[in-house]
XYZ file of C-alpha atoms in Angstrom:
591
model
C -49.667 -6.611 51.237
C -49.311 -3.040 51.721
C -50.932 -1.792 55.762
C -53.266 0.539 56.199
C -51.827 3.658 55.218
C -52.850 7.407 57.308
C -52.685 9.624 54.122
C -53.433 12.823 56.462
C -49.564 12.292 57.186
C -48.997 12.592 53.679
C -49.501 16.623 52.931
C -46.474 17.621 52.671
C -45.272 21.061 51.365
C -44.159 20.959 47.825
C -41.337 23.683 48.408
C -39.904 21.089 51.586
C -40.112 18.272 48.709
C -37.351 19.731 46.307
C -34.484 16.943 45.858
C -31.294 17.720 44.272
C -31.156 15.398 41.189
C -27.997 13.324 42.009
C -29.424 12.178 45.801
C -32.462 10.986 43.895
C -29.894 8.615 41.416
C -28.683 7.413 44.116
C -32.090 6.150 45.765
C -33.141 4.990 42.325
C -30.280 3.451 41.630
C -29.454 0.923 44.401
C -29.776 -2.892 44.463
C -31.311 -5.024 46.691
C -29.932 -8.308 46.645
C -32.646 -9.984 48.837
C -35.373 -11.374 47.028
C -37.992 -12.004 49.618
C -37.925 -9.010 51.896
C -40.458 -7.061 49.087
C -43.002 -9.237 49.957
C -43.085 -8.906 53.765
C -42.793 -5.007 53.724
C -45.708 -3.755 56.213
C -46.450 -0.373 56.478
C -48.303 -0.161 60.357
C -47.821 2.951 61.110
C -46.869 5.752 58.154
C -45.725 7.453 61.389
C -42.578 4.763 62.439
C -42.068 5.165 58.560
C -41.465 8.854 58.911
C -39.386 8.517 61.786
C -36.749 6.184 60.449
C -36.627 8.712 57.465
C -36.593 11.705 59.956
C -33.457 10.224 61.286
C -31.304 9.109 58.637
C -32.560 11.922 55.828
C -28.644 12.760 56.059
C -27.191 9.475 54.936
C -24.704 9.298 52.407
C -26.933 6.968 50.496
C -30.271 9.843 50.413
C -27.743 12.596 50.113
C -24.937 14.590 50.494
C -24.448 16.595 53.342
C -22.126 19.420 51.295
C -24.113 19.548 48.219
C -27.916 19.493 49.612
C -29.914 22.239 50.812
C -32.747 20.806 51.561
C -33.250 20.642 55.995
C -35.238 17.414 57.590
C -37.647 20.163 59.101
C -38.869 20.661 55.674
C -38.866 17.505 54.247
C -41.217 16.449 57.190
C -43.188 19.905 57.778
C -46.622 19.721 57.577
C -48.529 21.587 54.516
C -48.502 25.157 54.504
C -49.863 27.935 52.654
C -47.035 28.558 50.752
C -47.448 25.116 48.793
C -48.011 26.082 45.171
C -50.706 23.664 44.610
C -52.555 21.266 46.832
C -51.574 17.996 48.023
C -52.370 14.799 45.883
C -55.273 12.806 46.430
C -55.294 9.875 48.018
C -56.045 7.179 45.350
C -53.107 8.909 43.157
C -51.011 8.342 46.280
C -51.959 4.468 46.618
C -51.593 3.901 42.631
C -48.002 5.214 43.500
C -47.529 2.956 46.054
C -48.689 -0.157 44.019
C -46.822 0.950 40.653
C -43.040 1.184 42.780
C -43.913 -1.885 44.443
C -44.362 -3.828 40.478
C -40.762 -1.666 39.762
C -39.201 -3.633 42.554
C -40.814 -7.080 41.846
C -39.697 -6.394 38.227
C -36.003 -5.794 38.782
C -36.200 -9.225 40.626
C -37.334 -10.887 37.838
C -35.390 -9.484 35.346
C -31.910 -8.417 37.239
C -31.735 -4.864 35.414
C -31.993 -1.040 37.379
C -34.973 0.006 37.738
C -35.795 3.393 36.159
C -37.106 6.028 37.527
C -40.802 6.351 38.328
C -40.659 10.204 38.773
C -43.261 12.028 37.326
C -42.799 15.827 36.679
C -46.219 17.026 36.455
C -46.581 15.641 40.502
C -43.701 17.006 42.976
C -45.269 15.702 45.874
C -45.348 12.059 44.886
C -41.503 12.291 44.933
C -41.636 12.338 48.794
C -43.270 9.633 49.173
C -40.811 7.634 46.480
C -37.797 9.057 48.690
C -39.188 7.777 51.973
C -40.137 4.424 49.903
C -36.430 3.960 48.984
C -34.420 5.286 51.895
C -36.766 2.588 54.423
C -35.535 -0.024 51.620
C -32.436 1.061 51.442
C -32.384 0.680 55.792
C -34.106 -2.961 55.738
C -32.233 -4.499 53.304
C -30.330 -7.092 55.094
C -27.259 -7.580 52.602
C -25.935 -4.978 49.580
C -24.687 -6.037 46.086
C -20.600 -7.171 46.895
C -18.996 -5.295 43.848
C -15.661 -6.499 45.160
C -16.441 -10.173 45.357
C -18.534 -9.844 42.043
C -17.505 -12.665 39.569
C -16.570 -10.045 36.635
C -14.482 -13.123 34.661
C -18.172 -14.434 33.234
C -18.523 -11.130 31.658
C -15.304 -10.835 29.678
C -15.942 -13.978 28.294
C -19.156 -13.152 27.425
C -17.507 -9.636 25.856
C -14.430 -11.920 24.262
C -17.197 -13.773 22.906
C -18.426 -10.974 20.920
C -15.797 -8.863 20.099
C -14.577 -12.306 18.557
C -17.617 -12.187 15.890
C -16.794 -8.136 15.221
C -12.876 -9.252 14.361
C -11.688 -7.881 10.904
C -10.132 -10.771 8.895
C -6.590 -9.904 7.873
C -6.766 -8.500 4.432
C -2.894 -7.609 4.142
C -0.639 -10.636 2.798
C 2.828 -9.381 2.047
C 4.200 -12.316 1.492
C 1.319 -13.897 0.369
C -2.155 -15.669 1.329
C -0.653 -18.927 3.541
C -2.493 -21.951 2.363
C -2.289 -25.551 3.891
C 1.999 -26.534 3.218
C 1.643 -29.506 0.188
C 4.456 -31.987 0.885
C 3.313 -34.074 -1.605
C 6.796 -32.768 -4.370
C 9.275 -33.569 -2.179
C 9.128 -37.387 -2.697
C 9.276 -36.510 -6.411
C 12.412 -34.308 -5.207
C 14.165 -37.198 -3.702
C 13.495 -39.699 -6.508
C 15.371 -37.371 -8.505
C 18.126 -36.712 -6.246
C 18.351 -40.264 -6.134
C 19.448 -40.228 -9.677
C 22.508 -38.716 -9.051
C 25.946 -40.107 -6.683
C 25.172 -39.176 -3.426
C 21.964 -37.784 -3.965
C 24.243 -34.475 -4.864
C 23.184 -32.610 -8.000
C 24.756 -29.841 -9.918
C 22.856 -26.559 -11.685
C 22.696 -27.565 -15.198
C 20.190 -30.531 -13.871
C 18.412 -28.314 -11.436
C 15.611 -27.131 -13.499
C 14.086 -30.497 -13.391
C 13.913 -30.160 -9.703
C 11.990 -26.651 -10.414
C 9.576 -28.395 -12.602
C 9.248 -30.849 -9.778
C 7.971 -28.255 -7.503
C 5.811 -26.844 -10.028
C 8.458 -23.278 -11.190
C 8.998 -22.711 -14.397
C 12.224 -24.377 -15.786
C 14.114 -20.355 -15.704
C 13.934 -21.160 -11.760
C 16.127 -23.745 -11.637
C 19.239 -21.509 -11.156
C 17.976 -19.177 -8.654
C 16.864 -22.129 -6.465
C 20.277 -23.595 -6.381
C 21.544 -19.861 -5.927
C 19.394 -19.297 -3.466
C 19.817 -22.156 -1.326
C 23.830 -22.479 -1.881
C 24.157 -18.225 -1.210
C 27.533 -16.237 -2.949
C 29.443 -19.553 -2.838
C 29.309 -20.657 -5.787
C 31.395 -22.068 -8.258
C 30.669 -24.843 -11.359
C 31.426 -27.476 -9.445
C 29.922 -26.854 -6.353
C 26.628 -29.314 -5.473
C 23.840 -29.646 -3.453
C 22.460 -33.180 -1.492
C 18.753 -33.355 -0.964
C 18.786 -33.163 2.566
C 20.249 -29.885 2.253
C 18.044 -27.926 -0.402
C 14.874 -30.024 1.343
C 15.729 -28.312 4.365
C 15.960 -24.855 2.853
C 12.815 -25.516 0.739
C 10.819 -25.743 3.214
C 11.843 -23.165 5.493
C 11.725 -20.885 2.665
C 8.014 -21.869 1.642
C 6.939 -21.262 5.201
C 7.200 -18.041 5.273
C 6.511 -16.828 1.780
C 3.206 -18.075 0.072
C 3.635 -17.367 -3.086
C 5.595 -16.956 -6.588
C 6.500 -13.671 -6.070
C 7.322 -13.665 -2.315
C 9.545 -16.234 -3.717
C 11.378 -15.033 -6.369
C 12.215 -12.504 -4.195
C 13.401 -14.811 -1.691
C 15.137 -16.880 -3.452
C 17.170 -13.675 -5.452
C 18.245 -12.446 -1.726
C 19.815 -15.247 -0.637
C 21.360 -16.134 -3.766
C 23.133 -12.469 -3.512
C 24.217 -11.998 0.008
C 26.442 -13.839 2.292
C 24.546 -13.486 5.283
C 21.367 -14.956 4.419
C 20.339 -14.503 8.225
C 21.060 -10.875 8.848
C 19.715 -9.819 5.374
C 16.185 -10.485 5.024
C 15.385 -7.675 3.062
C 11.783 -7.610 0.983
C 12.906 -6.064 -2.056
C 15.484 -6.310 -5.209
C 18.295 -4.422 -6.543
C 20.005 -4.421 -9.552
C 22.762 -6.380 -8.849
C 20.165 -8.948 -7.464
C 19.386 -10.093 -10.897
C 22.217 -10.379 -12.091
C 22.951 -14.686 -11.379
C 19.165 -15.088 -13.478
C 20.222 -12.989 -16.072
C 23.407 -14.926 -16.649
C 21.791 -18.529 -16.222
C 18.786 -17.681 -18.920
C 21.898 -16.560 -21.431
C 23.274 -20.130 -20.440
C 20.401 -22.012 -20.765
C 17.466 -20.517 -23.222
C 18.398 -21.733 -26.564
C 17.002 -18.321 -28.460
C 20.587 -17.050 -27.101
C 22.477 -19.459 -28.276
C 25.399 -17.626 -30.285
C 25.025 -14.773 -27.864
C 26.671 -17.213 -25.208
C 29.442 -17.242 -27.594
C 30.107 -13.599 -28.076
C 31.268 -13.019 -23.739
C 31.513 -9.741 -24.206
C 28.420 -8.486 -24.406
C 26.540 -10.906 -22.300
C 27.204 -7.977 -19.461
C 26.224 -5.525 -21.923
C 23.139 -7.547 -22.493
C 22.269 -8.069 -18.619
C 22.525 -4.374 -17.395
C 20.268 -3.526 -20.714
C 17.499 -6.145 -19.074
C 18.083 -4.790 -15.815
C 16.931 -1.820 -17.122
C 14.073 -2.277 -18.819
C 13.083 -4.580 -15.707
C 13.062 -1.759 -12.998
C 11.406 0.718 -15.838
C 8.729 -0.773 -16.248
C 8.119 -3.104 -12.681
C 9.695 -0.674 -10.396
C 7.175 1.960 -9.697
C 9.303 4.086 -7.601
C 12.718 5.878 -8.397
C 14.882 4.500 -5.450
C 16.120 1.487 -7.364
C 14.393 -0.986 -5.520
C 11.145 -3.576 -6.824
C 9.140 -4.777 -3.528
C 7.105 -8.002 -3.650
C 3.637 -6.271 -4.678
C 5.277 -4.948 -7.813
C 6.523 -8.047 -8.513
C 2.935 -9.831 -7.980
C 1.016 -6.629 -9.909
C 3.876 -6.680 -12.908
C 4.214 -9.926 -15.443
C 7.452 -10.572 -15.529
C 7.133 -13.595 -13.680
C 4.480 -15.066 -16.401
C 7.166 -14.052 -18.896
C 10.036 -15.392 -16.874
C 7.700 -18.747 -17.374
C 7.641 -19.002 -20.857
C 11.020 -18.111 -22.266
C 12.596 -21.945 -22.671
C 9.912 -22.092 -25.258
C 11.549 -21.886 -28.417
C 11.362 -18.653 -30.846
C 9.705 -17.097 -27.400
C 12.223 -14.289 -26.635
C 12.420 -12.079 -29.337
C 8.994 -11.698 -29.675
C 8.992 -10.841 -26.510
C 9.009 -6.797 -25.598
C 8.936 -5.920 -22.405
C 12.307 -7.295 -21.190
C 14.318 -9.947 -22.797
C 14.254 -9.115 -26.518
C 17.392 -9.499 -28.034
C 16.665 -7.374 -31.323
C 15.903 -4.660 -28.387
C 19.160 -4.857 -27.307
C 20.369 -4.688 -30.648
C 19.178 -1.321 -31.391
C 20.058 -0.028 -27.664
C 23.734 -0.890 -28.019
C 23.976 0.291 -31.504
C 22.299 3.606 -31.139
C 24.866 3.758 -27.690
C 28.016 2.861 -29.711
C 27.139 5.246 -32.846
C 27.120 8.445 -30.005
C 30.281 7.280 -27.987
C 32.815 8.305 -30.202
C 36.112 7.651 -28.530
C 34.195 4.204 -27.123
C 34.961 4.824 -23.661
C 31.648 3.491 -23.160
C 30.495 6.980 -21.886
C 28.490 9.650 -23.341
C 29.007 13.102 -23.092
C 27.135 16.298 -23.710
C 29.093 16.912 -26.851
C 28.653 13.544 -28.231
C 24.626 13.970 -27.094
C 24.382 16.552 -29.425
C 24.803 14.033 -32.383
C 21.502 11.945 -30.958
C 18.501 12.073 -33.551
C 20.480 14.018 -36.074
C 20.641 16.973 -33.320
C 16.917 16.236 -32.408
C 17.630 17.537 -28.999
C 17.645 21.363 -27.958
C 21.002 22.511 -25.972
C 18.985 23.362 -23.243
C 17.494 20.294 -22.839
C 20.916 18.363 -22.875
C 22.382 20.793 -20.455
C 19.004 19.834 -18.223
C 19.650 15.726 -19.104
C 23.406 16.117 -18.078
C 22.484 18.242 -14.834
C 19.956 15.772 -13.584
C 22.074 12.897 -14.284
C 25.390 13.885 -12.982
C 25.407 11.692 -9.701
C 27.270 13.050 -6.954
C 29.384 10.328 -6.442
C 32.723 9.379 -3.927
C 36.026 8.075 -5.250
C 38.419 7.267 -3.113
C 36.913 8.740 -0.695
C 36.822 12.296 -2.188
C 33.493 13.535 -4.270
C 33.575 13.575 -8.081
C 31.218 14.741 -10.079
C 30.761 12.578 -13.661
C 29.848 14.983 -16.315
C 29.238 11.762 -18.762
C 26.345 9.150 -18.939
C 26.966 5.251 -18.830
C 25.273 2.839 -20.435
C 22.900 2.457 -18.210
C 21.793 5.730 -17.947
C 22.087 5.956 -21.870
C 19.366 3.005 -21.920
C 17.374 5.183 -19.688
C 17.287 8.014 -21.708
C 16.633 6.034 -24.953
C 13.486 4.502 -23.245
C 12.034 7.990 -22.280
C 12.273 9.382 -25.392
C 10.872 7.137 -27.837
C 8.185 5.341 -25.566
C 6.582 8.966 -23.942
C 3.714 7.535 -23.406
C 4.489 5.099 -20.253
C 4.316 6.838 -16.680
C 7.890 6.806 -16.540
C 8.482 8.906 -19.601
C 6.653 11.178 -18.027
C 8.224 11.132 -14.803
C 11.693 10.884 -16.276
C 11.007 14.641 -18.518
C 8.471 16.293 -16.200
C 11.811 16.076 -14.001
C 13.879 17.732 -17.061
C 11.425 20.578 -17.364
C 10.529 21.442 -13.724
C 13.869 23.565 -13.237
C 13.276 24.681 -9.406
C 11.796 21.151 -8.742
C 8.250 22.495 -7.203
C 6.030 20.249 -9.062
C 5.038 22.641 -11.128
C 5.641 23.823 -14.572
C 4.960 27.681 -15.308
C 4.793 29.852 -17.813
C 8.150 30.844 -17.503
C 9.860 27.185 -17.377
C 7.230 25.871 -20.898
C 8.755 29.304 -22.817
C 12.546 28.784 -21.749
C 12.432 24.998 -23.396
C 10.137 25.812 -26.349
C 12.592 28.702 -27.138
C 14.631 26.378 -28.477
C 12.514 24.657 -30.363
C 11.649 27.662 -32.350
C 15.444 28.559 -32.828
C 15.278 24.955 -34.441
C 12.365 25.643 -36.743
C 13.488 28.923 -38.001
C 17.077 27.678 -38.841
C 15.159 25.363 -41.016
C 12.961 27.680 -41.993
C 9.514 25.701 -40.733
C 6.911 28.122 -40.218
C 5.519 27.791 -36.499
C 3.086 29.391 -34.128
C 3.402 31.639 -31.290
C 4.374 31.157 -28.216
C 1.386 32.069 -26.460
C -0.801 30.669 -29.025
C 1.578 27.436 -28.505
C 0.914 27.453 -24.616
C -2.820 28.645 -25.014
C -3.130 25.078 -27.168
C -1.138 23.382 -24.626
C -3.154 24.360 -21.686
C -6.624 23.135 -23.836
C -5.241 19.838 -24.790
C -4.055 19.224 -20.667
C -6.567 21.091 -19.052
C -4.772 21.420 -15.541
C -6.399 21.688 -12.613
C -4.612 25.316 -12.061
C -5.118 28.148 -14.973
C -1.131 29.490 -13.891
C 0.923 25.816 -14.062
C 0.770 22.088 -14.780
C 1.340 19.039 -12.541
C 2.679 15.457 -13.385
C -0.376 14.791 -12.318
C -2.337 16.963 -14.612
C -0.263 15.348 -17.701
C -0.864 11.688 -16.793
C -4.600 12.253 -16.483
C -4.540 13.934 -19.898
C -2.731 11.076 -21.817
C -1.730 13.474 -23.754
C 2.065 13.010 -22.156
C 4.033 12.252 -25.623
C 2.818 15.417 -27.754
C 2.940 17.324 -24.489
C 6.571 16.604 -23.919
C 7.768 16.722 -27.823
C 6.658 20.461 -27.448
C 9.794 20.925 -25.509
C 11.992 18.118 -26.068
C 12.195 16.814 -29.445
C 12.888 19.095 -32.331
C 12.173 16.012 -34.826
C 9.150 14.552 -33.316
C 7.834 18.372 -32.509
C 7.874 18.670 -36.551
C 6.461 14.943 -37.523
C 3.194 15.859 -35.347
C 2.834 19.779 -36.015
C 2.407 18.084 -39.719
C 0.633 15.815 -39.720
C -3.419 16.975 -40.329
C -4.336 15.250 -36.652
C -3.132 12.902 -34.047
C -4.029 9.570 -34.598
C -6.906 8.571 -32.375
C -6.396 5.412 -32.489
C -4.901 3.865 -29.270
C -3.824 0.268 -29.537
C -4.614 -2.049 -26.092
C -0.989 -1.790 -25.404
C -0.144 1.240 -26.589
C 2.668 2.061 -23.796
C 5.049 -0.925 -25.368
C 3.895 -0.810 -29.042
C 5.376 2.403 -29.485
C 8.562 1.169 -28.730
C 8.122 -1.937 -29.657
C 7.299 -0.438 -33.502
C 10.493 1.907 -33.009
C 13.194 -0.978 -32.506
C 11.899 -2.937 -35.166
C 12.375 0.032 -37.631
C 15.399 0.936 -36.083
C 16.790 -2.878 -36.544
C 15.666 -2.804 -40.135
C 17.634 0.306 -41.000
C 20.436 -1.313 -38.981
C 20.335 -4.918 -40.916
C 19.151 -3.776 -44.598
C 20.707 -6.558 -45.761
C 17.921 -8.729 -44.313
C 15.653 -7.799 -47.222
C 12.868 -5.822 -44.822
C 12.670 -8.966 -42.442
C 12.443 -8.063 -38.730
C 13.538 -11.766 -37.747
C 17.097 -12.669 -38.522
C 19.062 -15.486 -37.220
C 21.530 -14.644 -33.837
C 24.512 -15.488 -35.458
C 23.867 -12.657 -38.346
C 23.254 -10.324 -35.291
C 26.416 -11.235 -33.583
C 28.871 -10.633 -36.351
C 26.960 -7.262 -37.125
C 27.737 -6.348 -33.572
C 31.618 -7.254 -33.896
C 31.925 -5.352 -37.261
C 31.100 -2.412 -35.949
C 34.531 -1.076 -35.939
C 35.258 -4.499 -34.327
C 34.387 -2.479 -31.112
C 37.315 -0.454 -30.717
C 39.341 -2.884 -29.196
């Protein structure tokens, strides 16, 4: 219960009753641990309460001595007649009284700060709030002990639910790790068991990749892969061993194509502890390449002919970073791997009559037409090509400019012995590159591979200036032939329409791929031949197959391997032993 209260005490000025904002937070503000002394609060005499405020109005808890300007003669003057407005009634002062004392009982109850009860519109109440608090503030027996204060409650509490806001991991490099399946390797051991102590060779190893569920075309690169650069014919592997390996392999990679990739690093490299690298190089797939002409029966009478089964590997090299590797540096990662399907190809070819139909990477009649249109340039069969023997490609399809721009590009700054030398020639290699670019424009390397033959200051941009100097030649071309053309502007005006570029001066890579308009963009400036076939004909074929980026050169080696073989009788499909002695009659190779 509240005492008997003498509100005459309470007219106070309203000018003496101004508090600077922060000493009011801090009366508002502060915690009374005791729970019972609300309760026996008893006001006698409004005068003692004064006095203990009168005494201590310069506590650090009311206020602070260098910031406040307010004097204790003010706070406790009497009213004068400079007050703007009269003092409060009394009933408004009691309802204030009764509504801090709820505040109070409320933060016991329900252990949060009270806010604060100051009303704007009333200036003198707040004097009566202040002397409220700062007489609490004196009688309270014990204060809140922030230093003893068990905080480790709380962080759990906050562990708790910052646990419920945690992002899943999303990003699986090496693939999504699933519960390890042991449930192969006794099937593994029954069929190590098979053999004299429990040692097996690599022509039996692809039953071991069936065992764990790989395609048979695995079975060499998991005895590569666990034996490393030592190997030999004879060399074998006990269960213990390649059980071992298995496993530690599997633990850390989840998936096929973590994997493959895996399993084609070790295979190559004699440290298999220092190089843990997460991509592939060309030499990488080399062992596979050699093990599918060993084992896949489609290649039968190609494993006769030795010489060109390196011929035949660096070809499928090729092809295998064109289309899987998305970058330039010569390197496939793991997510091109997993996003390509070379692996679901990989699967399939021990089924027979599988890889020639097959035209992405492993075709043999592919490789057919690639070596023969290679051998029918290289005249002196030095296995490289020069500019001059370029110049014979197509039936001189290409512009001199161009080749001087193919030749540039390609000519590798290279070190020999230790001194640089510049090669002025293309290999093979770089020969299969070529062919790929030019009669498949429509894939995104294509694109990439001639935007880079036209873009002469290598800005990213092709201008007015760089479209006229290669289209030039291309009406040199048509008027030795006498083919009627169009202007150059009109040519470019046309050109700019069918891209429609982002920029009204020059056009990006970018601009070109969004188009898909690449091939007839590029044959503008490329290919005097193709330039002609589709400047005739009444309108480009609309028509886009579903796989349009390997049917177009899929359709151009089976032509080309007609015209090559006529004595097939229009079949695409001949027998590997008619293709082999076609190869070796080719001026038995010049050897």
């Amino acid at each position: 219960m509240i005492g008997q209260l003498d509100l005459s005490l309470l007219d106070t000025s309203a000018e003496g009753l101004k508090i600077i904002e922060n000493n009011e937070d801090n009366f508002l503000y502060e915690h009374n641990d005791n729970r019972s002394f609300i309760d026996n609060i008893k006001l006698d005499d409004l005068n003692d309460l004064s006095g203990i405020f009168n005494d201590n109005h310069n506590d650090s808890t009311f206020c602070k001595n260098e910031k406040s300007k307010v004097s204790s003669d003010i706070l406790t003057s009497p009213r004068t007649q400079l007050s703007p407005r009269p003092p409060a009634s009394p009933r408004s002062k009691i309802n204030m009284v009764n509504k801090l004392v709820e505040n109070v009982h409320m933060m016991k109850d329900e252990s949060h700060i009270i806010t604060s009860p100051r009303r704007k519109e009333d200036e003198a109440d707040e004097a009566l709030i202040v002397k409220m608090y700062a007489s609490m503030n004196l009688t309270s027996p014990k204060k809140c002990d922030f230093e003893n204060y068990d905080y480790q409650s709380v962080s759990k509490l906050v562990d708790v639910e910052r646990s419920k806001k945690e992002i899943p991991k999303f990003y699986h490099p090496l693939g999504f790790s699933t519960k390890s399946d042991n449930s192969n390797i006794l099937e593994i051991k029954n069929i190590f068991s098979k053999y004299p102590g429990n040692e097996m060779k690599i022509n039996d190893f692809h039953k071991i990749a069936v065992a764990l569920g790989k395609p048979k075309t695995w079975g060499g690169i998991l005895f590569k892969g666990c034996i490393g650069v030592d190997y030999n014919d004879d060399v074998t592997i006990c269960y213990n061993k390649f059980v071992t390996y298995w496993i530690e392999l599997i633990s850390s990679n989840h998936d096929d194509a973590a994997q493959f990739v895996r399993l084609l690093v070790d295979g190559a490299n004699k440290n298999k502890e220092e190089n843990k690298r997460a991509f592939l190089i060309p030499s990488d797939f080399k062992f596979l390449l050699q093990y599918i002409i060993n084992t896949i029966e489609d290649l039968d009478n190609l494993r006769e002919a030795s010489f060109f089964h390196e011929l035949y590997i660096d070809t499928v090299t090729v092809r295998i970073f064109w289309r899987v590797c998305r970058f330039w540096d010569g390197k496939i990662s793991i997510e091109e791997i997993r996003k390509s399907n070379f692996l679901s190809i990989l699967e399939t070819l021990h089924e027979k009559g599988k890889l020639d139909n097959e035209p992405y990477y492993f075709s043999y009649i592919h490789f057919y037409v690639i070596y023969c249109k290679f051998w029918d340039l290289d005249d002196n069969h030095d296995m490289r090509i020069s500019s001059v023997d370029m110049k014979k490609y197509g039936n001189g399809a290409l512009t001199s400019r161009i080749i001087e721009r193919i030749f540039l590009i390609r000519n590798y700054h290279k070190h020999v012995n230790g001194f640089p030398h510049y090669d002025t020639t293309l290999s093979y290699t770089e020969f299969v590159q070529f062919l790929l670019a030019d009669e498949n424009k429509r894939h995104f390397k294509s694109m990439e591979y001639w935007f880079r033959i036209l873009d002469i200051d290598g800005d990213g941009k092709l201008s007015f200036e760089e479209m006229e100097y290669f289209h030039e030649d291309i009406l040199k071309e048509l008027n030795l032939q006498g083919i009627a053309s169009n202007s150059m502007d009109d040519t470019l005006c046309s050109l700019f329409d069918m891209i429609r570029p982002s920029n009204d001066y020059y056009i990006t890579l970018a601009d070109i791929k969004r188009s898909k308009m690449g091939a007839k963009f590029f044959n503008n400036f490329v290919n005097v031949t193709k330039f002609i076939e589709q400047e005739v004909s009444e309108c480009e074929v609309s028509f886009i197959r579903e796989d349009n980026d390997i049917a177009e050169w899929d359709d151009y080696c089976k032509t080309e391997y007609q015209s090559l073989t006529p004595e097939n009788d229009g079949k695409s499909e001949v027998s590997d032993e008619h293709e082999i002695s076609s190869l070796n009659s080719t001026e038995e190779l010049g050897f």
